[in-house]
mmCIF file with all atom_site columns, C-alpha atoms in Angstrom:
data_model
loop_
_atom_site.group_PDB
_atom_site.id
_atom_site.type_symbol
_atom_site.label_atom_id
_atom_site.label_alt_id
_atom_site.label_comp_id
_atom_site.label_asym_id
_atom_site.label_entity_id
_atom_site.label_seq_id
_atom_site.pdbx_PDB_ins_code
_atom_site.Cartn_x
_atom_site.Cartn_y
_atom_site.Cartn_z
_atom_site.occupancy
_atom_site.B_iso_or_equiv
_atom_site.pdbx_formal_charge
_atom_site.auth_seq_id
_atom_site.auth_comp_id
_atom_site.auth_asym_id
_atom_site.auth_atom_id
_atom_site.pdbx_PDB_model_num
ATOM 1   C CA . MET A 1 1   ? 0.000   0.000  0.000   1.00 0.00 ? 1   MET A CA 1
ATOM 2   C CA . GLN A 1 2   ? 1.208   3.489  -0.863  1.00 0.00 ? 2   GLN A CA 1
ATOM 3   C CA . PRO A 1 3   ? 1.885   5.943  1.950   1.00 0.00 ? 3   PRO A CA 1
ATOM 4   C CA . PRO A 1 4   ? -0.931  8.406  2.676   1.00 0.00 ? 4   PRO A CA 1
ATOM 5   C CA . LEU A 1 5   ? -1.072  11.887 1.159   1.00 0.00 ? 5   LEU A CA 1
ATOM 6   C CA . LEU A 1 6   ? -2.508  13.267 4.392   1.00 0.00 ? 6   LEU A CA 1
ATOM 7   C CA . THR A 1 7   ? -2.796  11.973 7.946   1.00 0.00 ? 7   THR A CA 1
ATOM 8   C CA . LEU A 1 8   ? -4.736  13.526 10.794  1.00 0.00 ? 8   LEU A CA 1
ATOM 9   C CA . ALA A 1 9   ? -4.051  11.942 14.190  1.00 0.00 ? 9   ALA A CA 1
ATOM 10  C CA . ASN A 1 10  ? -5.986  12.435 17.434  1.00 0.00 ? 10  ASN A CA 1
ATOM 11  C CA . ALA A 1 11  ? -7.189  15.847 16.202  1.00 0.00 ? 11  ALA A CA 1
ATOM 12  C CA . GLY A 1 12  ? -9.279  18.102 18.382  1.00 0.00 ? 12  GLY A CA 1
ATOM 13  C CA . ILE A 1 13  ? -10.896 21.483 17.834  1.00 0.00 ? 13  ILE A CA 1
ATOM 14  C CA . ASN A 1 14  ? -12.312 23.208 20.903  1.00 0.00 ? 14  ASN A CA 1
ATOM 15  C CA . LEU A 1 15  ? -14.774 26.070 20.622  1.00 0.00 ? 15  LEU A CA 1
ATOM 16  C CA . GLY A 1 16  ? -14.362 27.115 24.240  1.00 0.00 ? 16  GLY A CA 1
ATOM 17  C CA . ASP A 1 17  ? -17.453 25.565 25.756  1.00 0.00 ? 17  ASP A CA 1
ATOM 18  C CA . ARG A 1 18  ? -17.516 22.395 23.643  1.00 0.00 ? 18  ARG A CA 1
ATOM 19  C CA . TRP A 1 19  ? -15.349 20.158 21.519  1.00 0.00 ? 19  TRP A CA 1
ATOM 20  C CA . LEU A 1 20  ? -16.294 20.401 17.867  1.00 0.00 ? 20  LEU A CA 1
ATOM 21  C CA . LEU A 1 21  ? -13.945 17.557 17.081  1.00 0.00 ? 21  LEU A CA 1
ATOM 22  C CA . ARG A 1 22  ? -11.976 15.317 19.423  1.00 0.00 ? 22  ARG A CA 1
ATOM 23  C CA . GLY A 1 23  ? -9.794  12.260 18.877  1.00 0.00 ? 23  GLY A CA 1
ATOM 24  C CA . ALA A 1 24  ? -10.320 12.335 15.115  1.00 0.00 ? 24  ALA A CA 1
ATOM 25  C CA . ASP A 1 25  ? -8.075  10.119 12.980  1.00 0.00 ? 25  ASP A CA 1
ATOM 26  C CA . LEU A 1 26  ? -8.029  10.189 9.197   1.00 0.00 ? 26  LEU A CA 1
ATOM 27  C CA . SER A 1 27  ? -5.710  9.073  6.401   1.00 0.00 ? 27  SER A CA 1
ATOM 28  C CA . LEU A 1 28  ? -6.180  9.916  2.729   1.00 0.00 ? 28  LEU A CA 1
ATOM 29  C CA . HIS A 1 29  ? -4.405  7.953  0.008   1.00 0.00 ? 29  HIS A CA 1
ATOM 30  C CA . ALA A 1 30  ? -4.213  8.589  -3.724  1.00 0.00 ? 30  ALA A CA 1
ATOM 31  C CA . GLY A 1 31  ? -7.537  7.607  -5.289  1.00 0.00 ? 31  GLY A CA 1
ATOM 32  C CA . ASP A 1 32  ? -9.520  7.854  -2.043  1.00 0.00 ? 32  ASP A CA 1
ATOM 33  C CA . ARG A 1 33  ? -12.900 9.519  -2.067  1.00 0.00 ? 33  ARG A CA 1
ATOM 34  C CA . LEU A 1 34  ? -14.412 10.743 1.168   1.00 0.00 ? 34  LEU A CA 1
ATOM 35  C CA . ALA A 1 35  ? -17.738 12.410 1.910   1.00 0.00 ? 35  ALA A CA 1
ATOM 36  C CA . LEU A 1 36  ? -18.314 14.300 5.145   1.00 0.00 ? 36  LEU A CA 1
ATOM 37  C CA . VAL A 1 37  ? -21.961 14.148 6.105   1.00 0.00 ? 37  VAL A CA 1
ATOM 38  C CA . GLY A 1 38  ? -23.488 15.762 9.167   1.00 0.00 ? 38  GLY A CA 1
ATOM 39  C CA . ARG A 1 39  ? -25.820 18.395 10.463  1.00 0.00 ? 39  ARG A CA 1
ATOM 40  C CA . ASN A 1 40  ? -25.016 22.108 10.276  1.00 0.00 ? 40  ASN A CA 1
ATOM 41  C CA . GLY A 1 41  ? -22.461 23.083 12.899  1.00 0.00 ? 41  GLY A CA 1
ATOM 42  C CA . ALA A 1 42  ? -21.061 19.556 13.232  1.00 0.00 ? 42  ALA A CA 1
ATOM 43  C CA . GLY A 1 43  ? -17.570 20.656 12.120  1.00 0.00 ? 43  GLY A CA 1
ATOM 44  C CA . LYS A 1 44  ? -17.393 19.536 8.480   1.00 0.00 ? 44  LYS A CA 1
ATOM 45  C CA . SER A 1 45  ? -16.082 22.881 7.226   1.00 0.00 ? 45  SER A CA 1
ATOM 46  C CA . SER A 1 46  ? -13.689 23.208 10.169  1.00 0.00 ? 46  SER A CA 1
ATOM 47  C CA . LEU A 1 47  ? -12.264 19.765 9.410   1.00 0.00 ? 47  LEU A CA 1
ATOM 48  C CA . MET A 1 48  ? -11.764 20.642 5.735   1.00 0.00 ? 48  MET A CA 1
ATOM 49  C CA . LYS A 1 49  ? -10.075 23.936 6.620   1.00 0.00 ? 49  LYS A CA 1
ATOM 50  C CA . LEU A 1 50  ? -7.815  22.017 8.970   1.00 0.00 ? 50  LEU A CA 1
ATOM 51  C CA . MET A 1 51  ? -6.931  19.448 6.283   1.00 0.00 ? 51  MET A CA 1
ATOM 52  C CA . SER A 1 52  ? -6.159  22.242 3.810   1.00 0.00 ? 52  SER A CA 1
ATOM 53  C CA . GLY A 1 53  ? -3.722  23.837 6.230   1.00 0.00 ? 53  GLY A CA 1
ATOM 54  C CA . GLY A 1 54  ? -6.020  26.797 6.868   1.00 0.00 ? 54  GLY A CA 1
ATOM 55  C CA . GLY A 1 55  ? -7.234  25.937 10.329  1.00 0.00 ? 55  GLY A CA 1
ATOM 56  C CA . GLU A 1 56  ? -5.790  25.303 13.745  1.00 0.00 ? 56  GLU A CA 1
ATOM 57  C CA . MET A 1 57  ? -6.419  22.433 16.107  1.00 0.00 ? 57  MET A CA 1
ATOM 58  C CA . ASP A 1 58  ? -6.199  22.387 19.857  1.00 0.00 ? 58  ASP A CA 1
ATOM 59  C CA . GLU A 1 59  ? -4.741  18.894 20.017  1.00 0.00 ? 59  GLU A CA 1
ATOM 60  C CA . GLY A 1 60  ? -3.401  16.271 17.657  1.00 0.00 ? 60  GLY A CA 1
ATOM 61  C CA . SER A 1 61  ? -1.273  16.432 14.540  1.00 0.00 ? 61  SER A CA 1
ATOM 62  C CA . LEU A 1 62  ? -1.621  16.887 10.796  1.00 0.00 ? 62  LEU A CA 1
ATOM 63  C CA . TRP A 1 63  ? 0.904   15.504 8.329   1.00 0.00 ? 63  TRP A CA 1
ATOM 64  C CA . THR A 1 64  ? 0.885   16.107 4.581   1.00 0.00 ? 64  THR A CA 1
ATOM 65  C CA . ALA A 1 65  ? 3.158   14.224 2.181   1.00 0.00 ? 65  ALA A CA 1
ATOM 66  C CA . PRO A 1 66  ? 6.013   16.371 0.857   1.00 0.00 ? 66  PRO A CA 1
ATOM 67  C CA . GLY A 1 67  ? 5.004   17.960 -2.422  1.00 0.00 ? 67  GLY A CA 1
ATOM 68  C CA . ALA A 1 68  ? 1.322   17.009 -2.079  1.00 0.00 ? 68  ALA A CA 1
ATOM 69  C CA . GLU A 1 69  ? -0.946  19.737 -3.441  1.00 0.00 ? 69  GLU A CA 1
ATOM 70  C CA . ILE A 1 70  ? -4.235  20.435 -1.684  1.00 0.00 ? 70  ILE A CA 1
ATOM 71  C CA . ALA A 1 71  ? -6.997  22.597 -3.151  1.00 0.00 ? 71  ALA A CA 1
ATOM 72  C CA . TYR A 1 72  ? -9.881  23.756 -0.975  1.00 0.00 ? 72  TYR A CA 1
ATOM 73  C CA . LEU A 1 73  ? -13.181 25.200 -2.180  1.00 0.00 ? 73  LEU A CA 1
ATOM 74  C CA . PRO A 1 74  ? -14.796 26.928 0.804   1.00 0.00 ? 74  PRO A CA 1
ATOM 75  C CA . GLN A 1 75  ? -18.542 27.475 1.126   1.00 0.00 ? 75  GLN A CA 1
ATOM 76  C CA . ALA A 1 76  ? -18.107 31.239 0.762   1.00 0.00 ? 76  ALA A CA 1
ATOM 77  C CA . PRO A 1 77  ? -15.071 31.997 -1.407  1.00 0.00 ? 77  PRO A CA 1
ATOM 78  C CA . ASN A 1 78  ? -13.320 35.331 -1.020  1.00 0.00 ? 78  ASN A CA 1
ATOM 79  C CA . ILE A 1 79  ? -12.693 36.702 -4.516  1.00 0.00 ? 79  ILE A CA 1
ATOM 80  C CA . PRO A 1 80  ? -10.457 39.787 -4.717  1.00 0.00 ? 80  PRO A CA 1
ATOM 81  C CA . PRO A 1 81  ? -11.822 42.639 -6.835  1.00 0.00 ? 81  PRO A CA 1
ATOM 82  C CA . GLY A 1 82  ? -10.158 44.097 -9.918  1.00 0.00 ? 82  GLY A CA 1
ATOM 83  C CA . MET A 1 83  ? -8.792  40.884 -11.436 1.00 0.00 ? 83  MET A CA 1
ATOM 84  C CA . SER A 1 84  ? -9.727  39.071 -14.618 1.00 0.00 ? 84  SER A CA 1
ATOM 85  C CA . LEU A 1 85  ? -11.272 35.672 -14.050 1.00 0.00 ? 85  LEU A CA 1
ATOM 86  C CA . ILE A 1 86  ? -8.492  34.027 -16.073 1.00 0.00 ? 86  ILE A CA 1
ATOM 87  C CA . SER A 1 87  ? -5.944  35.624 -13.702 1.00 0.00 ? 87  SER A CA 1
ATOM 88  C CA . LEU A 1 88  ? -7.864  34.351 -10.694 1.00 0.00 ? 88  LEU A CA 1
ATOM 89  C CA . VAL A 1 89  ? -7.924  30.819 -12.081 1.00 0.00 ? 89  VAL A CA 1
ATOM 90  C CA . THR A 1 90  ? -4.244  30.812 -13.072 1.00 0.00 ? 90  THR A CA 1
ATOM 91  C CA . GLU A 1 91  ? -3.305  32.784 -9.915  1.00 0.00 ? 91  GLU A CA 1
ATOM 92  C CA . GLY A 1 92  ? -1.664  35.471 -12.003 1.00 0.00 ? 92  GLY A CA 1
ATOM 93  C CA . MET A 1 93  ? 0.601   32.977 -13.793 1.00 0.00 ? 93  MET A CA 1
ATOM 94  C CA . GLU A 1 94  ? 1.985   34.404 -17.016 1.00 0.00 ? 94  GLU A CA 1
ATOM 95  C CA . THR A 1 95  ? -0.215  33.080 -19.814 1.00 0.00 ? 95  THR A CA 1
ATOM 96  C CA . ASN A 1 96  ? -0.502  34.059 -23.449 1.00 0.00 ? 96  ASN A CA 1
ATOM 97  C CA . ALA A 1 97  ? -3.545  33.678 -25.684 1.00 0.00 ? 97  ALA A CA 1
ATOM 98  C CA . GLY A 1 98  ? -2.260  30.494 -27.388 1.00 0.00 ? 98  GLY A CA 1
ATOM 99  C CA . ASP A 1 99  ? -0.678  29.113 -24.214 1.00 0.00 ? 99  ASP A CA 1
ATOM 100 C CA . LYS A 1 100 ? -1.747  25.584 -23.183 1.00 0.00 ? 100 LYS A CA 1
ATOM 101 C CA . GLN A 1 101 ? -2.367  26.685 -19.564 1.00 0.00 ? 101 GLN A CA 1
ATOM 102 C CA . ALA A 1 102 ? -4.428  29.692 -20.672 1.00 0.00 ? 102 ALA A CA 1
ATOM 103 C CA . HIS A 1 103 ? -6.468  27.423 -22.951 1.00 0.00 ? 103 HIS A CA 1
ATOM 104 C CA . LYS A 1 104 ? -7.050  24.977 -20.095 1.00 0.00 ? 104 LYS A CA 1
ATOM 105 C CA . ALA A 1 105 ? -8.209  27.782 -17.773 1.00 0.00 ? 105 ALA A CA 1
ATOM 106 C CA . GLU A 1 106 ? -10.445 29.297 -20.472 1.00 0.00 ? 106 GLU A CA 1
ATOM 107 C CA . ALA A 1 107 ? -12.014 25.889 -21.195 1.00 0.00 ? 107 ALA A CA 1
ATOM 108 C CA . ILE A 1 108 ? -12.860 25.340 -17.528 1.00 0.00 ? 108 ILE A CA 1
ATOM 109 C CA . LEU A 1 109 ? -14.278 28.866 -17.154 1.00 0.00 ? 109 LEU A CA 1
ATOM 110 C CA . MET A 1 110 ? -16.276 28.515 -20.369 1.00 0.00 ? 110 MET A CA 1
ATOM 111 C CA . ARG A 1 111 ? -17.794 25.264 -19.104 1.00 0.00 ? 111 ARG A CA 1
ATOM 112 C CA . MET A 1 112 ? -18.715 27.111 -15.917 1.00 0.00 ? 112 MET A CA 1
ATOM 113 C CA . GLY A 1 113 ? -20.494 29.730 -18.051 1.00 0.00 ? 113 GLY A CA 1
ATOM 114 C CA . LEU A 1 114 ? -17.916 32.428 -17.302 1.00 0.00 ? 114 LEU A CA 1
ATOM 115 C CA . ASP A 1 115 ? -15.855 34.702 -19.558 1.00 0.00 ? 115 ASP A CA 1
ATOM 116 C CA . GLY A 1 116 ? -12.139 34.644 -18.645 1.00 0.00 ? 116 GLY A CA 1
ATOM 117 C CA . ASN A 1 117 ? -11.755 38.310 -19.645 1.00 0.00 ? 117 ASN A CA 1
ATOM 118 C CA . ARG A 1 118 ? -14.487 39.422 -17.253 1.00 0.00 ? 118 ARG A CA 1
ATOM 119 C CA . MET A 1 119 ? -13.353 41.312 -14.176 1.00 0.00 ? 119 MET A CA 1
ATOM 120 C CA . SER A 1 120 ? -14.039 39.903 -10.717 1.00 0.00 ? 120 SER A CA 1
ATOM 121 C CA . ASP A 1 121 ? -15.909 43.018 -9.556  1.00 0.00 ? 121 ASP A CA 1
ATOM 122 C CA . GLY A 1 122 ? -19.607 42.395 -8.988  1.00 0.00 ? 122 GLY A CA 1
ATOM 123 C CA . LEU A 1 123 ? -19.643 38.586 -9.153  1.00 0.00 ? 123 LEU A CA 1
ATOM 124 C CA . SER A 1 124 ? -22.709 36.954 -7.669  1.00 0.00 ? 124 SER A CA 1
ATOM 125 C CA . GLY A 1 125 ? -22.283 34.328 -4.947  1.00 0.00 ? 125 GLY A CA 1
ATOM 126 C CA . GLY A 1 126 ? -22.793 31.544 -7.480  1.00 0.00 ? 126 GLY A CA 1
ATOM 127 C CA . GLU A 1 127 ? -20.297 33.042 -9.922  1.00 0.00 ? 127 GLU A CA 1
ATOM 128 C CA . ALA A 1 128 ? -17.708 33.398 -7.149  1.00 0.00 ? 128 ALA A CA 1
ATOM 129 C CA . ARG A 1 129 ? -18.165 29.693 -6.276  1.00 0.00 ? 129 ARG A CA 1
ATOM 130 C CA . ARG A 1 130 ? -17.770 28.696 -9.924  1.00 0.00 ? 130 ARG A CA 1
ATOM 131 C CA . VAL A 1 131 ? -14.568 30.760 -10.268 1.00 0.00 ? 131 VAL A CA 1
ATOM 132 C CA . SER A 1 132 ? -13.199 29.134 -7.106  1.00 0.00 ? 132 SER A CA 1
ATOM 133 C CA . LEU A 1 133 ? -14.143 25.686 -8.383  1.00 0.00 ? 133 LEU A CA 1
ATOM 134 C CA . ALA A 1 134 ? -12.487 26.474 -11.714 1.00 0.00 ? 134 ALA A CA 1
ATOM 135 C CA . ARG A 1 135 ? -9.302  27.412 -9.817  1.00 0.00 ? 135 ARG A CA 1
ATOM 136 C CA . ALA A 1 136 ? -9.400  24.188 -7.804  1.00 0.00 ? 136 ALA A CA 1
ATOM 137 C CA . LEU A 1 137 ? -9.903  22.048 -10.917 1.00 0.00 ? 137 LEU A CA 1
ATOM 138 C CA . TYR A 1 138 ? -7.234  23.965 -12.852 1.00 0.00 ? 138 TYR A CA 1
ATOM 139 C CA . THR A 1 139 ? -4.530  23.137 -10.288 1.00 0.00 ? 139 THR A CA 1
ATOM 140 C CA . GLU A 1 140 ? -5.142  19.363 -10.602 1.00 0.00 ? 140 GLU A CA 1
ATOM 141 C CA . PRO A 1 141 ? -4.334  18.844 -6.899  1.00 0.00 ? 141 PRO A CA 1
ATOM 142 C CA . ASP A 1 142 ? -3.516  15.568 -5.183  1.00 0.00 ? 142 ASP A CA 1
ATOM 143 C CA . ILE A 1 143 ? -6.313  16.283 -2.670  1.00 0.00 ? 143 ILE A CA 1
ATOM 144 C CA . LEU A 1 144 ? -9.399  18.252 -3.634  1.00 0.00 ? 144 LEU A CA 1
ATOM 145 C CA . LEU A 1 145 ? -11.581 19.423 -0.737  1.00 0.00 ? 145 LEU A CA 1
ATOM 146 C CA . LEU A 1 146 ? -15.011 20.673 -1.806  1.00 0.00 ? 146 LEU A CA 1
ATOM 147 C CA . ASP A 1 147 ? -17.270 22.263 0.814   1.00 0.00 ? 147 ASP A CA 1
ATOM 148 C CA . GLU A 1 148 ? -20.821 22.136 -0.582  1.00 0.00 ? 148 GLU A CA 1
ATOM 149 C CA . PRO A 1 149 ? -19.571 22.416 -4.178  1.00 0.00 ? 149 PRO A CA 1
ATOM 150 C CA . THR A 1 150 ? -22.953 22.290 -5.918  1.00 0.00 ? 150 THR A CA 1
ATOM 151 C CA . ASN A 1 151 ? -24.451 25.326 -4.179  1.00 0.00 ? 151 ASN A CA 1
ATOM 152 C CA . HIS A 1 152 ? -25.679 27.849 -6.782  1.00 0.00 ? 152 HIS A CA 1
ATOM 153 C CA . MET A 1 153 ? -25.049 25.466 -9.718  1.00 0.00 ? 153 MET A CA 1
ATOM 154 C CA . ASP A 1 154 ? -27.448 24.307 -12.394 1.00 0.00 ? 154 ASP A CA 1
ATOM 155 C CA . LEU A 1 155 ? -27.842 20.631 -13.295 1.00 0.00 ? 155 LEU A CA 1
ATOM 156 C CA . PRO A 1 156 ? -25.659 20.666 -16.468 1.00 0.00 ? 156 PRO A CA 1
ATOM 157 C CA . THR A 1 157 ? -22.781 22.267 -14.516 1.00 0.00 ? 157 THR A CA 1
ATOM 158 C CA . ILE A 1 158 ? -23.182 19.727 -11.693 1.00 0.00 ? 158 ILE A CA 1
ATOM 159 C CA . GLU A 1 159 ? -23.112 16.854 -14.207 1.00 0.00 ? 159 GLU A CA 1
ATOM 160 C CA . TRP A 1 160 ? -20.001 18.313 -15.881 1.00 0.00 ? 160 TRP A CA 1
ATOM 161 C CA . MET A 1 161 ? -18.317 18.686 -12.480 1.00 0.00 ? 161 MET A CA 1
ATOM 162 C CA . GLU A 1 162 ? -19.120 15.049 -11.636 1.00 0.00 ? 162 GLU A CA 1
ATOM 163 C CA . GLY A 1 163 ? -17.421 13.974 -14.884 1.00 0.00 ? 163 GLY A CA 1
ATOM 164 C CA . MET A 1 164 ? -14.339 16.103 -14.100 1.00 0.00 ? 164 MET A CA 1
ATOM 165 C CA . LEU A 1 165 ? -14.135 14.597 -10.616 1.00 0.00 ? 165 LEU A CA 1
ATOM 166 C CA . ARG A 1 166 ? -14.380 11.041 -11.986 1.00 0.00 ? 166 ARG A CA 1
ATOM 167 C CA . GLN A 1 167 ? -11.397 11.819 -14.236 1.00 0.00 ? 167 GLN A CA 1
ATOM 168 C CA . HIS A 1 168 ? -9.473  13.305 -11.287 1.00 0.00 ? 168 HIS A CA 1
#
């Protein structure tokens, strides 16, 4: 068996008056698929933030394989204003019109119903989620963490996303 890409051991997150998570153990290997299911406030988003390196725990440890890339799509993405959508997806990487990376980013944005030349100012909540999802898919990460990814999406976009995830 291959070594894990990510290991969470005896993890705990305390909210002051209660433990949101305690004694949690988790290992993710290449090819694993995991769904977190629970009621609102159960800690699903906190656990994903933690796994992406964006959260802190009160006890336990998190280990990520050297070189492993993790992409995280939060429920409410923070999109900076004044940037083209293509720049957001490629994270400002130098791309030219005929460039393979620019074409890849444009294709993902087009499938999401978004114009890569559009500026990020004034995006709706659904558009911001689609741009963030496009960024996550563009990076082709080893671990892809999606927090309620289908919010604000129509059925054809959801079906396309399912196909992309099967390929990933």
